[in-house]
Structure formats: C-alpha cells, structure tokens
C-alpha cells in the first residue's frame, strides 16, 4: 500500500528527483507502515520529504497499479493518491532526493519521470500520452 501527493502551486507541480529505486522525478510518496492509515502516512511522508505541512487534502484516486515495481521487490501497489494544499518552508531531504522543486506541465514533459508518476500525470490530464 502506498500514498502519493499531488501538490500544485501557481500552475506548477512539486516533484523530487529520487535517489533510490525507482529513479526519476516523482511526487512525494511512500509505503504505508503497518498500523498507519493512508492519511497518517500522507502527513508523515510530506513532512519527511519536504518539511511542509498539509493544510488540506482530498483523495483523487484509490486503485491497484499492478505493474508498479519498487526497490523492495513488490510488483504491485495499492495506491491512495491525494491532492494536497501545504504550508511551510520547502526543504529537500537529501536521503530521499537529489532535488525538490516546482515544475510546469511543459517542464514535466521533458523530465524522466518515475513510471507510476507518468501514469498519474497522464490520468490527471497534466500530460498527454
């Protein structure tokens, strides 16, 4: 089980350039720990990966992505994808990513996205196939 956050500000999307597999640019995301709810994981991952705090959140999609391989060897993930409003000072967590920043849809088209995030951005209509 995984959560992901779509964070948008001024027409740009918050992405990290991941340091661990699967490599590529991605939204803030992570596995749900045993005993955690998806919302608890969402709040934890946003804070860990960006130092931001969630002001509001809304579930966009809840679905199994059967081809979503990760470094733990898991080949399928059940995702909870949220749209989030955030507050605070953005900081990169060097353990999670090489960089963190806001990107326009045109800039995102030129990035090497982590495959599941390419899928989410296509599903959201940010990218066209």
mmCIF file of N, CA and C in Angstrom:
data_model
loop_
_atom_site.group_PDB
_atom_site.id
_atom_site.type_symbol
_atom_site.label_atom_id
_atom_site.label_comp_id
_atom_site.label_asym_id
_atom_site.label_seq_id
_atom_site.Cartn_x
_atom_site.Cartn_y
_atom_site.Cartn_z
ATOM 1 N N UNK A 1 0.839 -1.181 0.000
ATOM 2 C CA UNK A 1 0.000 0.000 0.000
ATOM 3 C C UNK A 1 0.879 1.237 0.000
ATOM 4 N N UNK A 2 0.526 2.205 -0.836
ATOM 5 C CA UNK A 2 1.303 3.434 -0.967
ATOM 6 C C UNK A 2 0.389 4.645 -1.014
ATOM 7 N N UNK A 3 0.948 5.777 -0.606
ATOM 8 C CA UNK A 3 0.257 7.055 -0.757
ATOM 9 C C UNK A 3 1.119 7.954 -1.628
ATOM 10 N N UNK A 4 0.466 8.875 -2.305
ATOM 11 C CA UNK A 4 1.161 9.871 -3.095
ATOM 12 C C UNK A 4 0.450 11.199 -2.969
ATOM 13 N N UNK A 5 1.204 12.282 -3.142
ATOM 14 C CA UNK A 5 0.658 13.628 -3.006
ATOM 15 C C UNK A 5 0.877 14.428 -4.278
ATOM 16 N N UNK A 6 -0.210 14.940 -4.816
ATOM 17 C CA UNK A 6 -0.153 15.887 -5.920
ATOM 18 C C UNK A 6 -0.254 17.263 -5.275
ATOM 19 N N UNK A 7 0.853 17.994 -5.334
ATOM 20 C CA UNK A 7 0.921 19.321 -4.717
ATOM 21 C C UNK A 7 1.164 20.323 -5.834
ATOM 22 N N UNK A 8 0.242 21.275 -5.971
ATOM 23 C CA UNK A 8 0.299 22.237 -7.065
ATOM 24 C C UNK A 8 0.283 23.652 -6.492
ATOM 25 N N UNK A 9 1.123 24.506 -7.041
ATOM 26 C CA UNK A 9 1.168 25.917 -6.647
ATOM 27 C C UNK A 9 1.472 26.754 -7.882
ATOM 28 N N UNK A 10 0.641 27.742 -8.146
ATOM 29 C CA UNK A 10 0.858 28.658 -9.271
ATOM 30 C C UNK A 10 1.047 27.926 -10.600
ATOM 31 N N UNK A 11 0.252 26.876 -10.824
ATOM 32 C CA UNK A 11 0.321 26.136 -12.082
ATOM 33 C C UNK A 11 1.501 25.191 -12.193
ATOM 34 N N UNK A 12 2.238 25.010 -11.108
ATOM 35 C CA UNK A 12 3.397 24.121 -11.098
ATOM 36 C C UNK A 12 3.176 22.997 -10.100
ATOM 37 N N UNK A 13 3.837 21.855 -10.339
ATOM 38 C CA UNK A 13 3.704 20.667 -9.501
ATOM 39 C C UNK A 13 5.008 20.400 -8.758
ATOM 40 N N UNK A 14 4.864 20.033 -7.485
ATOM 41 C CA UNK A 14 6.028 19.737 -6.651
ATOM 42 C C UNK A 14 6.527 18.331 -6.943
ATOM 43 N N UNK A 15 7.800 18.229 -7.330
ATOM 44 C CA UNK A 15 8.424 16.950 -7.645
ATOM 45 C C UNK A 15 9.790 16.854 -6.990
ATOM 46 N N UNK A 16 10.175 15.617 -6.687
ATOM 47 C CA UNK A 16 11.538 15.335 -6.236
ATOM 48 C C UNK A 16 12.233 14.511 -7.316
ATOM 49 N N UNK A 17 13.554 14.587 -7.338
ATOM 50 C CA UNK A 17 14.370 13.729 -8.191
ATOM 51 C C UNK A 17 14.916 12.642 -7.268
ATOM 52 N N UNK A 18 14.320 11.465 -7.331
ATOM 53 C CA UNK A 18 14.582 10.393 -6.368
ATOM 54 C C UNK A 18 16.032 9.901 -6.390
ATOM 55 N N UNK A 19 16.542 9.561 -5.199
ATOM 56 C CA UNK A 19 17.892 8.995 -5.067
ATOM 57 C C UNK A 19 17.863 7.476 -4.967
ATOM 58 N N UNK A 20 16.669 6.896 -4.785
ATOM 59 C CA UNK A 20 16.536 5.445 -4.652
ATOM 60 C C UNK A 20 15.576 4.927 -5.720
ATOM 61 N N UNK A 21 15.699 3.628 -6.006
ATOM 62 C CA UNK A 21 14.828 2.995 -6.997
ATOM 63 C C UNK A 21 13.372 3.046 -6.546
ATOM 64 N N UNK A 22 12.456 3.219 -7.467
ATOM 65 C CA UNK A 22 12.666 3.518 -8.876
ATOM 66 C C UNK A 22 13.080 4.973 -9.061
ATOM 67 N N UNK A 23 14.110 5.173 -9.864
ATOM 68 C CA UNK A 23 14.666 6.504 -10.083
ATOM 69 C C UNK A 23 13.765 7.324 -10.995
ATOM 70 N N UNK A 24 13.957 8.624 -10.925
ATOM 71 C CA UNK A 24 13.197 9.536 -11.760
ATOM 72 C C UNK A 24 12.522 10.589 -10.904
ATOM 73 N N UNK A 25 11.889 11.532 -11.578
ATOM 74 C CA UNK A 25 11.151 12.584 -10.878
ATOM 75 C C UNK A 25 9.801 12.021 -10.449
ATOM 76 N N UNK A 26 9.376 12.418 -9.259
ATOM 77 C CA UNK A 26 8.150 11.870 -8.684
ATOM 78 C C UNK A 26 7.538 12.865 -7.719
ATOM 79 N N UNK A 27 6.262 12.679 -7.479
ATOM 80 C CA UNK A 27 5.620 13.409 -6.398
ATOM 81 C C UNK A 27 6.056 12.804 -5.078
ATOM 82 N N UNK A 28 5.712 13.462 -3.994
ATOM 83 C CA UNK A 28 6.032 12.940 -2.671
ATOM 84 C C UNK A 28 5.156 11.717 -2.422
ATOM 85 N N UNK A 29 5.775 10.628 -1.958
ATOM 86 C CA UNK A 29 5.038 9.370 -1.838
ATOM 87 C C UNK A 29 5.791 8.403 -0.940
ATOM 88 N N UNK A 30 5.108 7.336 -0.567
ATOM 89 C CA UNK A 30 5.766 6.293 0.200
ATOM 90 C C UNK A 30 4.828 5.183 0.607
ATOM 91 N N UNK A 31 5.440 4.135 1.163
ATOM 92 C CA UNK A 31 4.682 2.976 1.621
ATOM 93 C C UNK A 31 3.984 3.281 2.942
ATOM 94 N N UNK A 32 2.828 2.675 3.106
ATOM 95 C CA UNK A 32 2.077 2.787 4.355
ATOM 96 C C UNK A 32 2.639 1.762 5.333
ATOM 97 N N UNK A 33 3.050 2.229 6.502
ATOM 98 C CA UNK A 33 3.559 1.330 7.535
ATOM 99 C C UNK A 33 2.418 0.573 8.197
ATOM 100 N N UNK A 34 2.736 -0.603 8.694
ATOM 101 C CA UNK A 34 1.734 -1.388 9.408
ATOM 102 C C UNK A 34 1.186 -0.569 10.574
ATOM 103 N N UNK A 35 -0.129 -0.542 10.687
ATOM 104 C CA UNK A 35 -0.775 0.210 11.754
ATOM 105 C C UNK A 35 -1.091 1.653 11.413
ATOM 106 N N UNK A 36 -0.594 2.140 10.278
ATOM 107 C CA UNK A 36 -0.864 3.513 9.835
ATOM 108 C C UNK A 36 -2.071 3.538 8.908
ATOM 109 N N UNK A 37 -2.800 4.640 8.942
ATOM 110 C CA UNK A 37 -3.837 4.871 7.946
ATOM 111 C C UNK A 37 -3.183 5.556 6.745
ATOM 112 N N UNK A 38 -3.839 5.533 5.582
ATOM 113 C CA UNK A 38 -3.286 6.265 4.442
ATOM 114 C C UNK A 38 -3.053 7.748 4.768
ATOM 115 N N UNK A 39 -3.977 8.374 5.489
ATOM 116 C CA UNK A 39 -3.832 9.792 5.827
ATOM 117 C C UNK A 39 -2.639 10.040 6.754
ATOM 118 N N UNK A 40 -2.433 9.160 7.723
ATOM 119 C CA UNK A 40 -1.271 9.310 8.616
ATOM 120 C C UNK A 40 0.033 9.220 7.827
ATOM 121 N N UNK A 41 0.078 8.261 6.894
ATOM 122 C CA UNK A 41 1.272 8.115 6.051
ATOM 123 C C UNK A 41 1.466 9.358 5.183
ATOM 124 N N UNK A 42 0.388 9.868 4.627
ATOM 125 C CA UNK A 42 0.467 11.066 3.793
ATOM 126 C C UNK A 42 1.097 12.222 4.558
ATOM 127 N N UNK A 43 0.604 12.496 5.747
ATOM 128 C CA UNK A 43 1.137 13.592 6.562
ATOM 129 C C UNK A 43 2.605 13.346 6.904
ATOM 130 N N UNK A 44 2.957 12.096 7.252
ATOM 131 C CA UNK A 44 4.336 11.751 7.603
ATOM 132 C C UNK A 44 5.273 11.932 6.412
ATOM 133 N N UNK A 45 4.892 11.394 5.240
ATOM 134 C CA UNK A 45 5.772 11.453 4.068
ATOM 135 C C UNK A 45 5.983 12.882 3.581
ATOM 136 N N UNK A 46 4.940 13.700 3.602
ATOM 137 C CA UNK A 46 5.090 15.094 3.175
ATOM 138 C C UNK A 46 6.098 15.801 4.080
ATOM 139 N N UNK A 47 5.958 15.603 5.373
ATOM 140 C CA UNK A 47 6.868 16.244 6.338
ATOM 141 C C UNK A 47 8.298 15.733 6.142
ATOM 142 N N UNK A 48 8.462 14.394 6.016
ATOM 143 C CA UNK A 48 9.798 13.805 5.864
ATOM 144 C C UNK A 48 10.499 14.261 4.591
ATOM 145 N N UNK A 49 9.770 14.319 3.481
ATOM 146 C CA UNK A 49 10.400 14.561 2.185
ATOM 147 C C UNK A 49 10.505 16.033 1.806
ATOM 148 N N UNK A 50 9.737 16.905 2.498
ATOM 149 C CA UNK A 50 9.731 18.312 2.073
ATOM 150 C C UNK A 50 9.747 19.334 3.208
ATOM 151 N N UNK A 51 9.530 18.894 4.427
ATOM 152 C CA UNK A 51 9.360 19.767 5.605
ATOM 153 C C UNK A 51 8.065 20.575 5.570
ATOM 154 N N UNK A 52 7.198 20.311 4.606
ATOM 155 C CA UNK A 52 5.928 21.025 4.513
ATOM 156 C C UNK A 52 4.871 20.343 5.378
ATOM 157 N N UNK A 53 3.859 21.103 5.744
ATOM 158 C CA UNK A 53 2.727 20.571 6.499
ATOM 159 C C UNK A 53 1.481 20.641 5.623
ATOM 160 N N UNK A 54 0.653 19.637 5.708
ATOM 161 C CA UNK A 54 -0.580 19.598 4.922
ATOM 162 C C UNK A 54 -1.640 20.471 5.590
ATOM 163 N N UNK A 55 -2.226 21.382 4.799
ATOM 164 C CA UNK A 55 -3.341 22.215 5.264
ATOM 165 C C UNK A 55 -4.667 21.546 4.955
ATOM 166 N N UNK A 56 -4.759 20.965 3.759
ATOM 167 C CA UNK A 56 -5.963 20.253 3.342
ATOM 168 C C UNK A 56 -5.559 19.155 2.370
ATOM 169 N N UNK A 57 -6.415 18.149 2.287
ATOM 170 C CA UNK A 57 -6.149 17.055 1.351
ATOM 171 C C UNK A 57 -7.463 16.453 0.898
ATOM 172 N N UNK A 58 -7.400 15.895 -0.318
ATOM 173 C CA UNK A 58 -8.585 15.297 -0.936
ATOM 174 C C UNK A 58 -8.129 14.085 -1.735
ATOM 175 N N UNK A 59 -8.800 12.954 -1.521
ATOM 176 C CA UNK A 59 -8.471 11.730 -2.250
ATOM 177 C C UNK A 59 -8.872 11.871 -3.713
ATOM 178 N N UNK A 60 -7.904 11.678 -4.607
ATOM 179 C CA UNK A 60 -8.161 11.726 -6.053
ATOM 180 C C UNK A 60 -8.438 10.342 -6.622
ATOM 181 N N UNK A 61 -7.569 9.386 -6.280
ATOM 182 C CA UNK A 61 -7.675 8.031 -6.797
ATOM 183 C C UNK A 61 -7.302 7.038 -5.713
ATOM 184 N N UNK A 62 -7.982 5.910 -5.752
ATOM 185 C CA UNK A 62 -7.649 4.760 -4.919
ATOM 186 C C UNK A 62 -7.741 3.554 -5.828
ATOM 187 N N UNK A 63 -6.580 2.966 -6.139
ATOM 188 C CA UNK A 63 -6.587 1.847 -7.091
ATOM 189 C C UNK A 63 -5.303 1.049 -7.008
ATOM 190 N N UNK A 64 -5.382 -0.184 -7.470
ATOM 191 C CA UNK A 64 -4.199 -1.033 -7.558
ATOM 192 C C UNK A 64 -3.513 -0.797 -8.894
ATOM 193 N N UNK A 65 -2.194 -0.593 -8.837
ATOM 194 C CA UNK A 65 -1.380 -0.444 -10.037
ATOM 195 C C UNK A 65 -0.503 -1.698 -10.097
ATOM 196 N N UNK A 66 -0.911 -2.630 -10.958
ATOM 197 C CA UNK A 66 -0.329 -3.962 -10.976
ATOM 198 C C UNK A 66 1.080 -4.076 -11.503
ATOM 199 N N UNK A 67 1.581 -3.058 -12.156
ATOM 200 C CA UNK A 67 2.923 -3.109 -12.758
ATOM 201 C C UNK A 67 3.915 -2.216 -12.019
ATOM 202 N N UNK A 68 3.567 -1.717 -10.847
ATOM 203 C CA UNK A 68 4.358 -0.719 -10.123
ATOM 204 C C UNK A 68 5.411 -1.372 -9.232
ATOM 205 N N UNK A 69 6.549 -1.726 -9.831
ATOM 206 C CA UNK A 69 7.665 -2.373 -9.136
ATOM 207 C C UNK A 69 8.430 -1.364 -8.291
ATOM 208 N N UNK A 70 8.876 -1.796 -7.102
ATOM 209 C CA UNK A 70 9.695 -0.912 -6.261
ATOM 210 C C UNK A 70 10.939 -1.646 -5.783
ATOM 211 N N UNK A 71 11.817 -0.899 -5.107
ATOM 212 C CA UNK A 71 13.097 -1.460 -4.667
ATOM 213 C C UNK A 71 12.920 -2.601 -3.666
ATOM 214 N N UNK A 72 11.775 -2.684 -2.990
ATOM 215 C CA UNK A 72 11.514 -3.766 -2.035
ATOM 216 C C UNK A 72 11.118 -5.052 -2.762
ATOM 217 N N UNK A 73 11.028 -5.008 -4.096
ATOM 218 C CA UNK A 73 10.682 -6.183 -4.880
ATOM 219 C C UNK A 73 9.185 -6.393 -5.030
ATOM 220 N N UNK A 74 8.409 -5.472 -4.504
ATOM 221 C CA UNK A 74 6.954 -5.559 -4.621
ATOM 222 C C UNK A 74 6.580 -5.170 -6.050
ATOM 223 N N UNK A 75 5.771 -6.000 -6.703
ATOM 224 C CA UNK A 75 5.454 -5.762 -8.109
ATOM 225 C C UNK A 75 4.120 -5.076 -8.333
ATOM 226 N N UNK A 76 3.334 -4.928 -7.284
ATOM 227 C CA UNK A 76 2.033 -4.293 -7.400
ATOM 228 C C UNK A 76 1.807 -3.436 -6.158
ATOM 229 N N UNK A 77 1.248 -2.258 -6.343
ATOM 230 C CA UNK A 77 0.957 -1.373 -5.215
ATOM 231 C C UNK A 77 -0.497 -0.930 -5.273
ATOM 232 N N UNK A 78 -1.117 -0.907 -4.116
ATOM 233 C CA UNK A 78 -2.446 -0.325 -3.982
ATOM 234 C C UNK A 78 -2.222 1.111 -3.553
ATOM 235 N N UNK A 79 -2.617 2.060 -4.400
ATOM 236 C CA UNK A 79 -2.320 3.480 -4.203
ATOM 237 C C UNK A 79 -3.516 4.269 -3.684
ATOM 238 N N UNK A 80 -3.183 5.239 -2.839
ATOM 239 C CA UNK A 80 -4.089 6.306 -2.436
ATOM 240 C C UNK A 80 -3.409 7.589 -2.906
ATOM 241 N N UNK A 81 -3.936 8.234 -3.918
ATOM 242 C CA UNK A 81 -3.345 9.459 -4.444
ATOM 243 C C UNK A 81 -4.198 10.646 -4.001
ATOM 244 N N UNK A 82 -3.552 11.592 -3.345
ATOM 245 C CA UNK A 82 -4.231 12.758 -2.795
ATOM 246 C C UNK A 82 -3.772 14.038 -3.469
ATOM 247 N N UNK A 83 -4.672 14.990 -3.542
ATOM 248 C CA UNK A 83 -4.331 16.366 -3.883
ATOM 249 C C UNK A 83 -4.185 17.086 -2.547
ATOM 250 N N UNK A 84 -3.091 17.806 -2.376
ATOM 251 C CA UNK A 84 -2.804 18.417 -1.076
ATOM 252 C C UNK A 84 -2.501 19.903 -1.195
ATOM 253 N N UNK A 85 -3.010 20.654 -0.250
ATOM 254 C CA UNK A 85 -2.588 22.026 -0.037
ATOM 255 C C UNK A 85 -1.609 22.007 1.123
ATOM 256 N N UNK A 86 -0.525 22.743 1.005
ATOM 257 C CA UNK A 86 0.534 22.675 2.011
ATOM 258 C C UNK A 86 0.927 24.064 2.495
ATOM 259 N N UNK A 87 1.676 24.054 3.577
ATOM 260 C CA UNK A 87 2.167 25.289 4.170
ATOM 261 C C UNK A 87 3.555 25.020 4.733
ATOM 262 N N UNK A 88 4.371 26.064 4.814
ATOM 263 C CA UNK A 88 5.699 25.926 5.410
ATOM 264 C C UNK A 88 6.802 26.258 4.431
ATOM 265 N N UNK A 89 8.012 26.064 4.882
ATOM 266 C CA UNK A 89 9.208 26.340 4.086
ATOM 267 C C UNK A 89 9.698 25.037 3.461
ATOM 268 N N UNK A 90 9.772 25.021 2.140
ATOM 269 C CA UNK A 90 10.194 23.842 1.393
ATOM 270 C C UNK A 90 11.672 23.562 1.628
ATOM 271 N N UNK A 91 11.967 22.295 1.985
ATOM 272 C CA UNK A 91 13.354 21.854 2.164
ATOM 273 C C UNK A 91 13.514 20.479 1.540
ATOM 274 N N UNK A 92 14.651 20.260 0.899
ATOM 275 C CA UNK A 92 14.952 18.959 0.322
ATOM 276 C C UNK A 92 15.489 18.019 1.395
ATOM 277 N N UNK A 93 15.044 16.776 1.383
ATOM 278 C CA UNK A 93 15.581 15.723 2.237
ATOM 279 C C UNK A 93 16.568 14.944 1.370
ATOM 280 N N UNK A 94 17.862 15.138 1.603
ATOM 281 C CA UNK A 94 18.897 14.544 0.750
ATOM 282 C C UNK A 94 18.868 13.016 0.762
ATOM 283 N N UNK A 95 18.301 12.395 1.795
ATOM 284 C CA UNK A 95 18.184 10.932 1.812
ATOM 285 C C UNK A 95 17.141 10.445 0.817
ATOM 286 N N UNK A 96 16.144 11.263 0.542
ATOM 287 C CA UNK A 96 15.055 10.870 -0.351
ATOM 288 C C UNK A 96 15.255 11.351 -1.781
ATOM 289 N N UNK A 97 15.927 12.503 -1.941
ATOM 290 C CA UNK A 97 16.000 13.069 -3.288
ATOM 291 C C UNK A 97 17.223 13.939 -3.496
ATOM 292 N N UNK A 98 17.605 14.026 -4.779
ATOM 293 C CA UNK A 98 18.709 14.891 -5.188
ATOM 294 C C UNK A 98 18.279 16.348 -5.152
ATOM 295 N N UNK A 99 16.985 16.574 -5.465
ATOM 296 C CA UNK A 99 16.456 17.939 -5.511
ATOM 297 C C UNK A 99 14.947 17.892 -5.328
ATOM 298 N N UNK A 100 14.390 19.060 -5.024
ATOM 299 C CA UNK A 100 12.949 19.211 -4.905
ATOM 300 C C UNK A 100 12.598 20.553 -5.520
ATOM 301 N N UNK A 101 11.495 20.604 -6.262
ATOM 302 C CA UNK A 101 11.136 21.871 -6.885
ATOM 303 C C UNK A 101 9.776 21.817 -7.541
ATOM 304 N N UNK A 102 9.369 22.964 -8.038
ATOM 305 C CA UNK A 102 8.086 23.110 -8.722
ATOM 306 C C UNK A 102 8.325 23.158 -10.231
ATOM 307 N N UNK A 103 7.494 22.411 -10.976
ATOM 308 C CA UNK A 103 7.669 22.272 -12.426
ATOM 309 C C UNK A 103 6.338 22.483 -13.137
ATOM 310 N N UNK A 104 6.395 23.193 -14.258
ATOM 311 C CA UNK A 104 5.202 23.375 -15.094
ATOM 312 C C UNK A 104 4.932 22.076 -15.860
ATOM 313 N N UNK A 105 3.721 21.902 -16.377
ATOM 314 C CA UNK A 105 3.460 20.723 -17.215
ATOM 315 C C UNK A 105 4.429 20.603 -18.395
ATOM 316 N N UNK A 106 4.801 21.731 -19.025
ATOM 317 C CA UNK A 106 5.765 21.668 -20.133
ATOM 318 C C UNK A 106 7.127 21.184 -19.659
ATOM 319 N N UNK A 107 7.550 21.619 -18.485
ATOM 320 C CA UNK A 107 8.825 21.146 -17.935
ATOM 321 C C UNK A 107 8.742 19.669 -17.573
ATOM 322 N N UNK A 108 7.617 19.251 -17.029
ATOM 323 C CA UNK A 108 7.435 17.845 -16.643
ATOM 324 C C UNK A 108 7.547 16.933 -17.859
ATOM 325 N N UNK A 109 7.049 17.373 -19.000
ATOM 326 C CA UNK A 109 7.128 16.580 -20.231
ATOM 327 C C UNK A 109 8.561 16.243 -20.607
ATOM 328 N N UNK A 110 9.511 17.062 -20.198
ATOM 329 C CA UNK A 110 10.918 16.874 -20.559
ATOM 330 C C UNK A 110 11.694 16.084 -19.513
ATOM 331 N N UNK A 111 11.089 15.799 -18.376
ATOM 332 C CA UNK A 111 11.763 15.088 -17.288
ATOM 333 C C UNK A 111 11.634 13.578 -17.441
ATOM 334 N N UNK A 112 12.586 12.853 -16.874
ATOM 335 C CA UNK A 112 12.470 11.399 -16.773
ATOM 336 C C UNK A 112 11.665 11.131 -15.508
ATOM 337 N N UNK A 113 10.392 10.835 -15.691
ATOM 338 C CA UNK A 113 9.510 10.588 -14.557
ATOM 339 C C UNK A 113 9.607 9.143 -14.090
ATOM 340 N N UNK A 114 9.464 8.953 -12.781
ATOM 341 C CA UNK A 114 9.259 7.608 -12.259
ATOM 342 C C UNK A 114 7.995 7.082 -12.952
ATOM 343 N N UNK A 115 7.983 5.832 -13.443
ATOM 344 C CA UNK A 115 6.861 5.352 -14.256
ATOM 345 C C UNK A 115 5.474 5.552 -13.649
ATOM 346 N N UNK A 116 5.311 5.304 -12.367
ATOM 347 C CA UNK A 116 3.970 5.450 -11.803
ATOM 348 C C UNK A 116 3.529 6.915 -11.797
ATOM 349 N N UNK A 117 4.479 7.838 -11.693
ATOM 350 C CA UNK A 117 4.105 9.257 -11.729
ATOM 351 C C UNK A 117 3.784 9.706 -13.144
ATOM 352 N N UNK A 118 4.403 9.114 -14.149
ATOM 353 C CA UNK A 118 3.982 9.371 -15.530
ATOM 354 C C UNK A 118 2.526 8.930 -15.686
ATOM 355 N N UNK A 119 2.207 7.765 -15.139
ATOM 356 C CA UNK A 119 0.843 7.244 -15.179
ATOM 357 C C UNK A 119 -0.128 8.212 -14.497
ATOM 358 N N UNK A 120 0.215 8.678 -13.289
ATOM 359 C CA UNK A 120 -0.691 9.584 -12.569
ATOM 360 C C UNK A 120 -0.881 10.893 -13.325
ATOM 361 N N UNK A 121 0.199 11.480 -13.836
ATOM 362 C CA UNK A 121 0.076 12.747 -14.557
ATOM 363 C C UNK A 121 -0.725 12.591 -15.844
ATOM 364 N N UNK A 122 -0.622 11.443 -16.498
ATOM 365 C CA UNK A 122 -1.463 11.189 -17.675
ATOM 366 C C UNK A 122 -2.927 11.049 -17.258
ATOM 367 N N UNK A 123 -3.162 10.324 -16.185
ATOM 368 C CA UNK A 123 -4.528 10.112 -15.704
ATOM 369 C C UNK A 123 -5.175 11.431 -15.262
ATOM 370 N N UNK A 124 -4.369 12.330 -14.705
ATOM 371 C CA UNK A 124 -4.860 13.637 -14.262
ATOM 372 C C UNK A 124 -5.013 14.634 -15.422
ATOM 373 N N UNK A 125 -4.486 14.275 -16.605
ATOM 374 C CA UNK A 125 -4.570 15.173 -17.753
ATOM 375 C C UNK A 125 -3.473 16.224 -17.782
ATOM 376 N N UNK A 126 -2.491 16.108 -16.901
ATOM 377 C CA UNK A 126 -1.348 17.027 -16.886
ATOM 378 C C UNK A 126 -0.465 16.735 -18.092
ATOM 379 N N UNK A 127 -0.295 15.462 -18.397
ATOM 380 C CA UNK A 127 0.462 15.007 -19.571
ATOM 381 C C UNK A 127 -0.497 14.269 -20.499
ATOM 382 N N UNK A 128 -0.224 14.356 -21.781
ATOM 383 C CA UNK A 128 -0.984 13.574 -22.750
ATOM 384 C C UNK A 128 -0.105 12.426 -23.219
ATOM 385 N N UNK A 129 -0.737 11.304 -23.530
ATOM 386 C CA UNK A 129 0.028 10.105 -23.959
ATOM 387 C C UNK A 129 0.663 10.314 -25.302
#
